[in-house]
XYZ file of C-alpha atoms in Angstrom:
560
model
C 213.327 238.282 126.025
C 214.627 241.802 125.511
C 215.516 241.987 129.224
C 217.493 238.733 128.988
C 219.431 240.006 125.968
C 220.100 243.243 127.796
C 221.396 241.313 130.816
C 223.655 239.221 128.586
C 225.116 242.364 126.986
C 225.616 243.937 130.393
C 227.498 240.909 131.723
C 229.457 240.682 128.475
C 230.686 244.250 128.978
C 231.508 243.598 132.628
C 233.542 240.501 131.798
C 235.405 242.170 128.920
C 239.129 242.564 129.549
C 241.323 245.610 129.012
C 241.751 246.513 125.343
C 242.778 249.461 123.244
C 239.878 251.896 122.602
C 238.506 252.278 119.083
C 238.893 248.646 118.001
C 236.538 247.218 115.383
C 234.374 244.162 116.124
C 236.816 241.920 114.231
C 239.795 243.381 116.091
C 238.105 242.720 119.427
C 238.392 239.037 118.480
C 242.069 239.456 117.636
C 243.609 241.571 120.367
C 243.600 242.809 123.936
C 246.242 244.278 126.239
C 248.027 240.924 126.680
C 248.124 240.161 122.949
C 249.317 243.511 121.635
C 253.068 244.114 121.206
C 254.810 244.619 124.543
C 255.575 248.264 125.125
C 258.995 249.358 126.406
C 257.826 249.677 130.038
C 257.040 245.950 130.226
C 260.233 244.755 128.542
C 261.887 243.907 131.831
C 263.630 240.586 131.139
C 267.394 241.054 130.969
C 270.072 238.488 130.120
C 270.369 237.197 133.695
C 266.604 236.766 133.943
C 266.763 234.344 131.018
C 269.719 232.547 132.613
C 267.768 232.186 135.859
C 264.643 231.150 133.968
C 266.357 228.229 132.223
C 268.372 227.144 135.246
C 265.105 227.070 137.162
C 263.287 225.212 134.406
C 266.052 222.615 133.969
C 265.839 221.391 137.561
C 262.655 219.331 137.451
C 261.751 215.685 137.919
C 261.327 214.879 134.217
C 264.847 216.106 133.431
C 266.229 214.259 136.471
C 264.881 210.999 135.037
C 265.420 211.620 131.307
C 268.535 209.423 131.090
C 266.835 206.472 132.771
C 265.031 205.165 129.682
C 268.190 205.542 127.590
C 270.255 203.500 130.061
C 267.517 200.895 130.476
C 267.547 200.511 126.672
C 271.265 199.740 126.668
C 273.295 202.964 126.623
C 276.062 203.566 129.129
C 275.800 206.531 131.485
C 278.159 208.737 129.480
C 276.429 207.896 126.203
C 273.027 208.838 127.630
C 274.497 212.006 129.115
C 275.996 212.925 125.748
C 272.531 212.461 124.219
C 271.198 214.989 126.713
C 273.951 217.474 125.855
C 273.394 217.169 122.115
C 269.598 217.055 122.322
C 269.287 220.141 124.484
C 271.952 222.012 122.499
C 269.810 221.453 119.401
C 266.715 222.459 121.379
C 268.500 225.639 122.429
C 269.057 226.504 118.756
C 265.372 225.978 117.999
C 264.437 228.049 121.046
C 266.568 230.947 119.817
C 265.026 230.709 116.330
C 261.456 231.060 117.591
C 262.413 233.328 120.487
C 263.963 235.906 118.155
C 260.538 236.588 116.628
C 259.254 237.603 120.054
C 262.422 239.500 120.987
C 262.407 241.561 117.779
C 258.691 242.283 117.374
C 257.588 241.774 121.016
C 254.697 239.472 120.077
C 253.852 236.053 121.477
C 253.341 232.709 119.752
C 249.581 233.166 119.061
C 250.182 236.444 117.186
C 253.409 235.299 115.480
C 251.609 232.258 114.057
C 249.133 234.539 112.241
C 251.746 235.537 109.664
C 252.142 231.916 108.563
C 248.799 230.233 109.305
C 246.570 233.249 108.688
C 244.561 235.592 110.887
C 241.887 232.990 111.637
C 243.853 229.920 110.567
C 246.196 230.427 113.516
C 243.399 229.330 115.850
C 244.073 225.632 115.183
C 247.770 225.517 116.222
C 246.937 227.811 119.152
C 244.067 225.525 120.247
C 246.355 222.490 119.965
C 248.988 224.110 122.136
C 246.404 225.288 124.684
C 244.845 221.824 125.027
C 248.194 220.135 125.599
C 249.268 222.814 128.071
C 246.132 222.174 130.140
C 246.733 218.412 130.113
C 250.392 218.780 131.049
C 249.478 221.244 133.785
C 247.400 218.571 135.477
C 250.085 215.902 135.051
C 252.865 218.126 136.430
C 250.640 219.284 139.298
C 249.952 215.674 140.275
C 253.704 215.002 140.375
C 254.017 218.133 142.508
C 251.386 216.624 144.788
C 253.754 213.729 145.471
C 256.291 216.299 146.695
C 253.667 217.688 149.072
C 252.894 214.138 150.250
C 256.545 213.717 151.239
C 256.597 217.090 152.999
C 253.534 216.238 155.083
C 254.817 212.749 155.867
C 258.164 214.209 156.957
C 256.235 216.009 159.708
C 253.555 213.383 160.436
C 254.617 209.804 159.736
C 250.960 208.824 160.080
C 250.324 210.503 156.710
C 250.649 207.187 154.884
C 248.710 206.214 151.759
C 248.731 202.592 152.932
C 247.114 203.255 156.322
C 244.829 206.259 155.725
C 241.319 205.055 154.741
C 241.128 205.167 150.956
C 237.923 206.473 149.352
C 239.185 205.772 145.803
C 238.934 202.416 144.073
C 241.984 200.193 143.919
C 242.164 200.619 140.134
C 241.761 204.416 140.121
C 245.473 205.172 140.136
C 245.404 207.307 143.288
C 244.585 207.227 146.983
C 242.966 209.656 149.388
C 246.352 210.772 150.762
C 247.767 211.302 147.265
C 244.685 213.189 146.086
C 244.678 215.523 149.097
C 248.396 216.193 148.577
C 247.760 216.927 144.898
C 244.898 219.277 145.761
C 247.082 221.163 148.269
C 249.779 221.631 145.605
C 247.165 222.701 143.046
C 245.647 225.186 145.496
C 249.003 226.668 146.523
C 249.930 227.126 142.854
C 247.027 229.486 142.162
C 248.612 232.680 143.567
C 251.598 232.308 141.203
C 249.250 232.497 138.198
C 248.026 235.935 139.331
C 251.272 237.770 138.595
C 251.860 239.177 135.083
C 254.575 237.542 132.994
C 256.983 240.488 133.146
C 256.995 240.192 136.970
C 256.949 236.401 137.389
C 260.680 236.353 136.569
C 261.374 236.771 140.293
C 259.912 233.300 140.969
C 262.414 231.769 138.557
C 265.269 233.715 140.161
C 264.431 232.243 143.587
C 264.057 228.772 142.100
C 267.387 229.106 140.246
C 269.227 229.501 143.573
C 267.275 227.191 145.860
C 266.437 224.121 143.745
C 269.951 223.397 142.338
C 271.377 223.743 145.860
C 268.866 221.196 147.160
C 269.592 218.833 144.233
C 273.346 218.957 144.938
C 272.669 218.331 148.641
C 270.540 215.318 147.689
C 273.396 213.973 145.548
C 275.942 214.380 148.361
C 273.557 212.696 150.808
C 273.102 209.726 148.450
C 276.852 209.360 147.865
C 277.560 209.423 151.622
C 274.879 206.796 152.284
C 276.112 204.564 149.461
C 279.803 204.967 150.312
C 280.623 205.388 146.608
C 279.006 206.536 143.359
C 277.531 203.114 142.650
C 277.936 200.501 139.885
C 275.826 202.151 137.178
C 278.632 204.615 136.436
C 280.919 201.663 135.664
C 278.339 199.809 133.593
C 279.231 199.622 129.864
C 276.790 199.799 126.987
C 275.028 196.545 126.091
C 274.571 197.595 122.451
C 276.858 197.525 119.446
C 276.826 198.595 115.806
C 273.633 199.955 114.275
C 271.599 199.126 117.389
C 273.854 201.412 119.423
C 273.719 204.151 116.773
C 269.923 204.145 116.546
C 269.491 204.056 120.309
C 271.847 207.041 120.537
C 269.752 208.906 117.951
C 266.556 208.040 119.825
C 268.130 209.373 123.025
C 268.834 212.702 121.335
C 265.282 212.840 119.964
C 263.878 212.092 123.439
C 265.644 215.184 124.751
C 264.295 217.329 121.905
C 260.760 215.931 122.291
C 260.866 216.792 125.988
C 261.384 220.403 124.887
C 259.002 220.599 121.927
C 256.321 222.642 123.671
C 258.791 225.274 124.845
C 260.297 225.516 121.352
C 256.931 226.615 120.003
C 255.958 229.037 122.760
C 259.297 230.711 123.580
C 258.072 234.017 122.024
C 255.601 234.212 124.933
C 258.633 234.959 127.146
C 261.187 236.444 124.750
C 258.719 239.230 123.858
C 259.547 240.727 127.273
C 263.299 240.910 126.528
C 264.928 244.321 126.905
C 267.124 243.671 123.869
C 267.109 240.822 121.298
C 270.561 239.621 122.394
C 269.225 239.160 125.945
C 267.111 236.314 124.546
C 269.920 234.828 122.433
C 273.141 233.853 124.218
C 271.610 233.227 127.661
C 269.170 230.743 126.144
C 271.638 229.170 123.713
C 274.222 228.446 126.444
C 272.126 227.928 129.574
C 269.685 225.388 128.147
C 272.153 222.548 127.347
C 274.283 223.297 130.409
C 271.423 223.405 132.922
C 269.619 220.335 131.638
C 272.834 218.304 131.305
C 273.852 219.069 134.901
C 270.414 218.087 136.193
C 270.558 214.849 134.225
C 274.041 214.063 135.558
C 272.886 214.556 139.150
C 269.967 212.202 138.447
C 272.336 209.561 137.042
C 274.695 209.780 140.047
C 271.909 209.642 142.643
C 270.272 206.677 140.903
C 273.619 204.885 140.731
C 274.062 205.422 144.463
C 270.586 204.027 145.080
C 271.720 200.743 143.500
C 274.474 200.429 146.118
C 271.984 201.190 148.899
C 268.970 199.097 147.843
C 270.296 196.654 145.252
C 268.281 198.264 142.462
C 268.349 201.590 140.671
C 265.643 204.002 141.846
C 265.342 206.534 139.025
C 262.422 208.499 140.447
C 263.898 210.925 143.035
C 260.586 211.126 144.903
C 260.460 207.348 145.375
C 264.045 207.415 146.615
C 263.195 210.200 149.064
C 260.278 208.097 150.278
C 262.661 205.217 150.978
C 264.973 207.582 152.873
C 261.960 208.828 154.823
C 260.800 205.348 155.859
C 264.217 204.575 157.327
C 265.268 208.000 158.581
C 265.529 209.701 161.954
C 264.245 213.219 162.694
C 267.268 214.924 161.084
C 266.883 212.875 157.910
C 263.166 213.592 157.851
C 263.987 217.303 157.932
C 266.361 216.765 155.001
C 263.593 214.992 153.062
C 261.236 217.880 153.815
C 263.660 220.507 152.458
C 264.466 218.527 149.313
C 260.798 217.689 148.703
C 259.958 221.387 149.126
C 262.639 222.205 146.543
C 261.144 219.683 144.117
C 257.664 221.128 144.686
C 259.035 224.589 143.869
C 260.674 223.064 140.785
C 257.342 221.604 139.654
C 255.586 224.915 140.285
C 258.099 226.863 138.206
C 258.014 224.324 135.393
C 254.224 224.333 135.379
C 254.098 228.126 135.187
C 256.751 228.363 132.461
C 255.729 225.490 130.211
C 251.987 225.307 130.805
C 250.189 228.059 132.704
C 251.609 231.059 130.830
C 251.453 229.212 127.511
C 247.852 228.140 127.981
C 246.958 231.630 129.215
C 248.441 233.252 126.118
C 246.803 230.709 123.813
C 243.355 230.948 125.402
C 243.679 234.737 125.269
C 244.126 234.481 121.495
C 241.038 232.283 121.184
C 238.725 234.658 123.089
C 240.619 237.931 123.571
C 237.500 239.941 124.344
C 236.914 238.087 127.606
C 240.126 236.185 128.415
C 243.553 237.563 129.302
C 246.676 235.614 130.298
C 245.697 235.607 133.968
C 242.182 234.289 133.322
C 243.552 231.798 130.814
C 246.018 230.539 133.409
C 243.216 229.902 135.881
C 241.163 228.117 133.213
C 244.219 225.937 132.556
C 244.484 225.137 136.277
C 240.766 224.274 136.461
C 241.052 221.919 133.493
C 244.170 220.354 135.012
C 242.207 219.568 138.165
C 239.061 218.350 136.395
C 240.877 215.953 134.048
C 241.857 213.545 136.868
C 245.576 213.428 135.921
C 246.297 210.336 138.026
C 244.406 208.276 135.435
C 246.902 209.303 132.761
C 249.866 208.321 134.939
C 248.697 204.765 135.634
C 251.355 202.260 134.631
C 249.029 200.431 132.230
C 247.921 203.623 130.460
C 249.506 204.356 127.051
C 248.603 208.015 127.242
C 252.152 208.973 128.174
C 253.207 207.501 124.810
C 250.698 209.735 123.055
C 251.889 212.767 125.020
C 255.495 212.091 124.054
C 254.512 211.619 120.413
C 252.791 214.989 120.374
C 256.124 216.550 119.467
C 255.348 215.319 115.941
C 252.493 217.811 115.672
C 254.469 220.609 117.311
C 257.448 220.058 114.996
C 255.207 220.684 111.978
C 253.930 223.906 113.526
C 257.489 225.010 114.363
C 258.638 224.162 110.829
C 256.013 226.360 109.202
C 256.573 229.313 111.573
C 260.384 229.242 111.406
C 260.607 228.814 107.625
C 257.975 231.536 107.168
C 260.012 234.028 109.198
C 263.575 233.179 108.160
C 263.246 231.810 104.617
C 260.095 233.276 103.073
C 259.780 236.704 104.727
C 263.454 237.198 105.613
C 262.625 238.642 109.002
C 260.013 241.145 107.825
C 256.614 241.386 109.557
C 253.965 244.074 109.338
C 252.997 243.892 112.990
C 249.848 246.006 112.871
C 248.489 243.857 110.051
C 248.668 240.844 112.369
C 245.697 242.397 114.168
C 243.752 243.232 110.985
C 240.715 241.022 110.366
C 239.769 242.610 107.044
C 239.995 240.770 103.738
C 242.462 243.365 102.426
C 245.072 242.496 105.076
C 248.262 240.690 103.881
C 247.757 237.886 106.416
C 244.096 237.272 105.621
C 244.877 234.935 102.685
C 241.736 232.849 101.876
C 238.917 233.436 104.384
C 241.592 234.184 106.950
C 243.261 230.784 106.488
C 246.603 230.172 104.772
C 246.203 226.989 102.745
C 249.955 226.733 102.007
C 250.710 226.560 105.727
C 248.098 223.873 106.308
C 249.289 221.805 103.356
C 252.812 221.942 104.780
C 251.592 221.227 108.321
C 249.720 218.106 107.173
C 252.727 216.951 105.129
C 254.925 217.229 108.236
C 252.491 215.069 110.188
C 251.967 212.465 107.469
C 255.687 211.690 107.216
C 255.531 210.396 110.818
C 252.070 208.822 110.958
C 253.086 205.272 109.973
C 256.022 205.287 112.375
C 253.764 206.493 115.175
C 251.476 203.509 114.548
C 254.504 201.281 115.077
C 255.311 203.115 118.318
C 251.912 202.144 119.785
C 252.230 198.489 118.817
C 251.255 198.132 115.142
C 253.480 196.299 112.668
C 254.942 198.797 110.197
C 257.769 198.817 107.595
C 261.241 199.273 109.022
C 261.722 202.440 106.961
C 258.791 204.091 108.730
C 260.363 203.180 112.064
C 263.655 204.799 111.051
C 261.847 207.976 109.999
C 259.950 208.062 113.269
C 263.208 207.693 115.170
C 264.025 211.210 113.927
C 260.398 212.385 114.107
C 261.001 215.974 115.176
C 263.498 216.627 112.374
C 261.315 214.816 109.845
C 258.234 216.855 110.738
C 260.162 220.113 110.955
C 262.065 219.780 107.677
C 259.172 218.390 105.642
C 256.684 221.016 106.821
C 259.193 223.840 106.434
C 260.410 222.633 103.042
C 256.905 222.155 101.640
C 255.869 225.578 102.929
C 258.860 227.299 101.310
C 258.232 225.587 97.968
C 254.544 226.469 97.968
C 255.326 230.099 98.767
C 257.888 230.142 95.959
C 255.488 228.844 93.310
C 252.443 230.625 94.776
C 253.884 233.930 96.121
C 252.403 235.586 99.179
C 252.265 239.301 100.162
C 254.302 241.177 102.768
C 257.702 239.592 102.082
C 261.083 241.288 101.711
C 263.634 240.698 98.946
C 266.475 240.898 101.487
C 266.934 240.313 105.213
C 265.093 243.065 107.062
C 263.814 243.047 110.638
C 261.940 246.276 111.377
C 260.921 245.660 114.978
C 263.133 248.473 116.292
C 261.560 250.925 113.855
C 258.058 250.397 115.233
C 257.289 253.083 117.779
C 253.500 253.346 117.464
C 252.188 250.150 119.072
C 248.520 251.009 118.605
C 246.621 248.514 116.442
C 243.412 250.489 115.812
C 242.665 251.493 112.243
C 243.673 254.982 111.191
C 241.027 257.522 110.178
C 241.404 256.380 106.559
C 240.726 252.772 107.564
C 244.328 251.558 107.285
C 246.452 250.133 110.061
C 249.604 251.339 108.323
C 253.178 250.323 109.032
C 255.139 253.506 108.402
C 256.693 252.340 105.122
C 256.534 254.428 101.956
C 254.595 252.967 98.994
C 256.572 252.491 95.772
C 255.174 251.454 92.372
C 257.586 249.710 90.006
C 256.587 250.863 86.469
C 258.542 248.028 84.833
C 256.412 245.254 86.292
C 253.352 247.154 87.419
C 253.585 245.940 91.043
C 253.321 247.922 94.263
C 255.929 247.631 97.001
C 256.537 249.169 100.378
C 260.005 250.530 100.947
C 262.018 249.609 103.987
C 264.429 251.947 105.737
C 267.221 250.869 103.359
C 265.011 251.158 100.242
C 264.636 247.376 99.966
C 261.431 246.166 98.381
C 258.705 244.568 100.450
C 256.206 242.771 98.232
């Protein structure tokens, strides 16, 4: 027995990841090299890296098709495109709000959430985000597999899902050819996970040049084949009055929901910014512009497809497959290049929205043995094991549940943003975010912040009845209207409830005026000092009039 325990300890030490020496047992469950604040040497993301990142992320298949459901539901092309502009402009504002926390204090989402949800209470929102990232990784990888299928078929026409012997059942949702293509994409994605986040920016730079060029080439090809831009562009809206207004609102909310995961985890990237402004204007301007252009190209290509085939083909991969079935060798080469561009787009999107996010989240759950790289590979393994083709079957409502998950993320975003901007006024004691002792300001009650959870639940409850209506239950019309603006409802309710609770039940480590002290932090070590304190470099001040202790900021403002 003793030998077995000794072997377990030995393997535990071997599997342990890099961490700062001198950490306590509790701190070993709260930090490692990937979780600690990013030191100056790794802050390599400049303004143009963020521009390239969002241009690269905007050119993906989901964004290409985002206007399709709006137009099918009755909006005209320009109305749906305006929804995309407005929705992603709002998303860009949210991105900058959460991203500033990372850019100022150089911490990621898992650590930033500790100030609001508590040292141990942050595990729940982090676990939620990690689980969804793993699921979405599999779904996006399966779509990437369709790109690989087109690439292989461009070379060998015999690579046909209808003629290759199928070892899967007819109701499985996939075929042997599709599964092999998916596995090839999944396998080729693994090397990209290896690179650290501060270096992976080069992948997005390449994607930012190549993928938009291929998308524009695809659009020109479709227009030339159709002879015009198609009838969909000239099609008016079929809705009027309140029906049109609500469908317009739902279109905006669809765009925001498509971005909900990135709103929450933007600090995982902005923490690598050289300067805070590098993560502000590039994100605020590039996000709506990039996503709107991608959506417009998708609308134009789909409109052209109507002139060619008599019906609108919204999925660009299905349209490429039609081109491939009819094309000569030159056209097959064109399909190969465009399909390769889409596969690169899916890879970049999967790394940005899922792999890095899941890696950072899993690191926070088990920092002693998991870093971002290992977490990324765990995410990829889960994405393979979950059989994503089952979720994408046409008769499966899981896509509805995935889309509705923005309700839960909006409540998390509401608590975090209101905590930083309204309650704390930009002030964080970074070292205390790695302090697992009861005396720490973010320990609250058993490490869990009940105010944050009360607000989080309130933000979810406001949308629960409307969500039931979304999946087919009969609900009051008022609940449907609330659910139509679900992200705002969850965000404002959770944030408002949190602010009120913190007002009536004050919390520690808040400033009485706006004060961000990220630039003042030079010692990024999180180990306890010799006297047992993590310390933050602020002078202690005791107010004799009220008998309370404060820390003084650089401008002598009080920090409760």
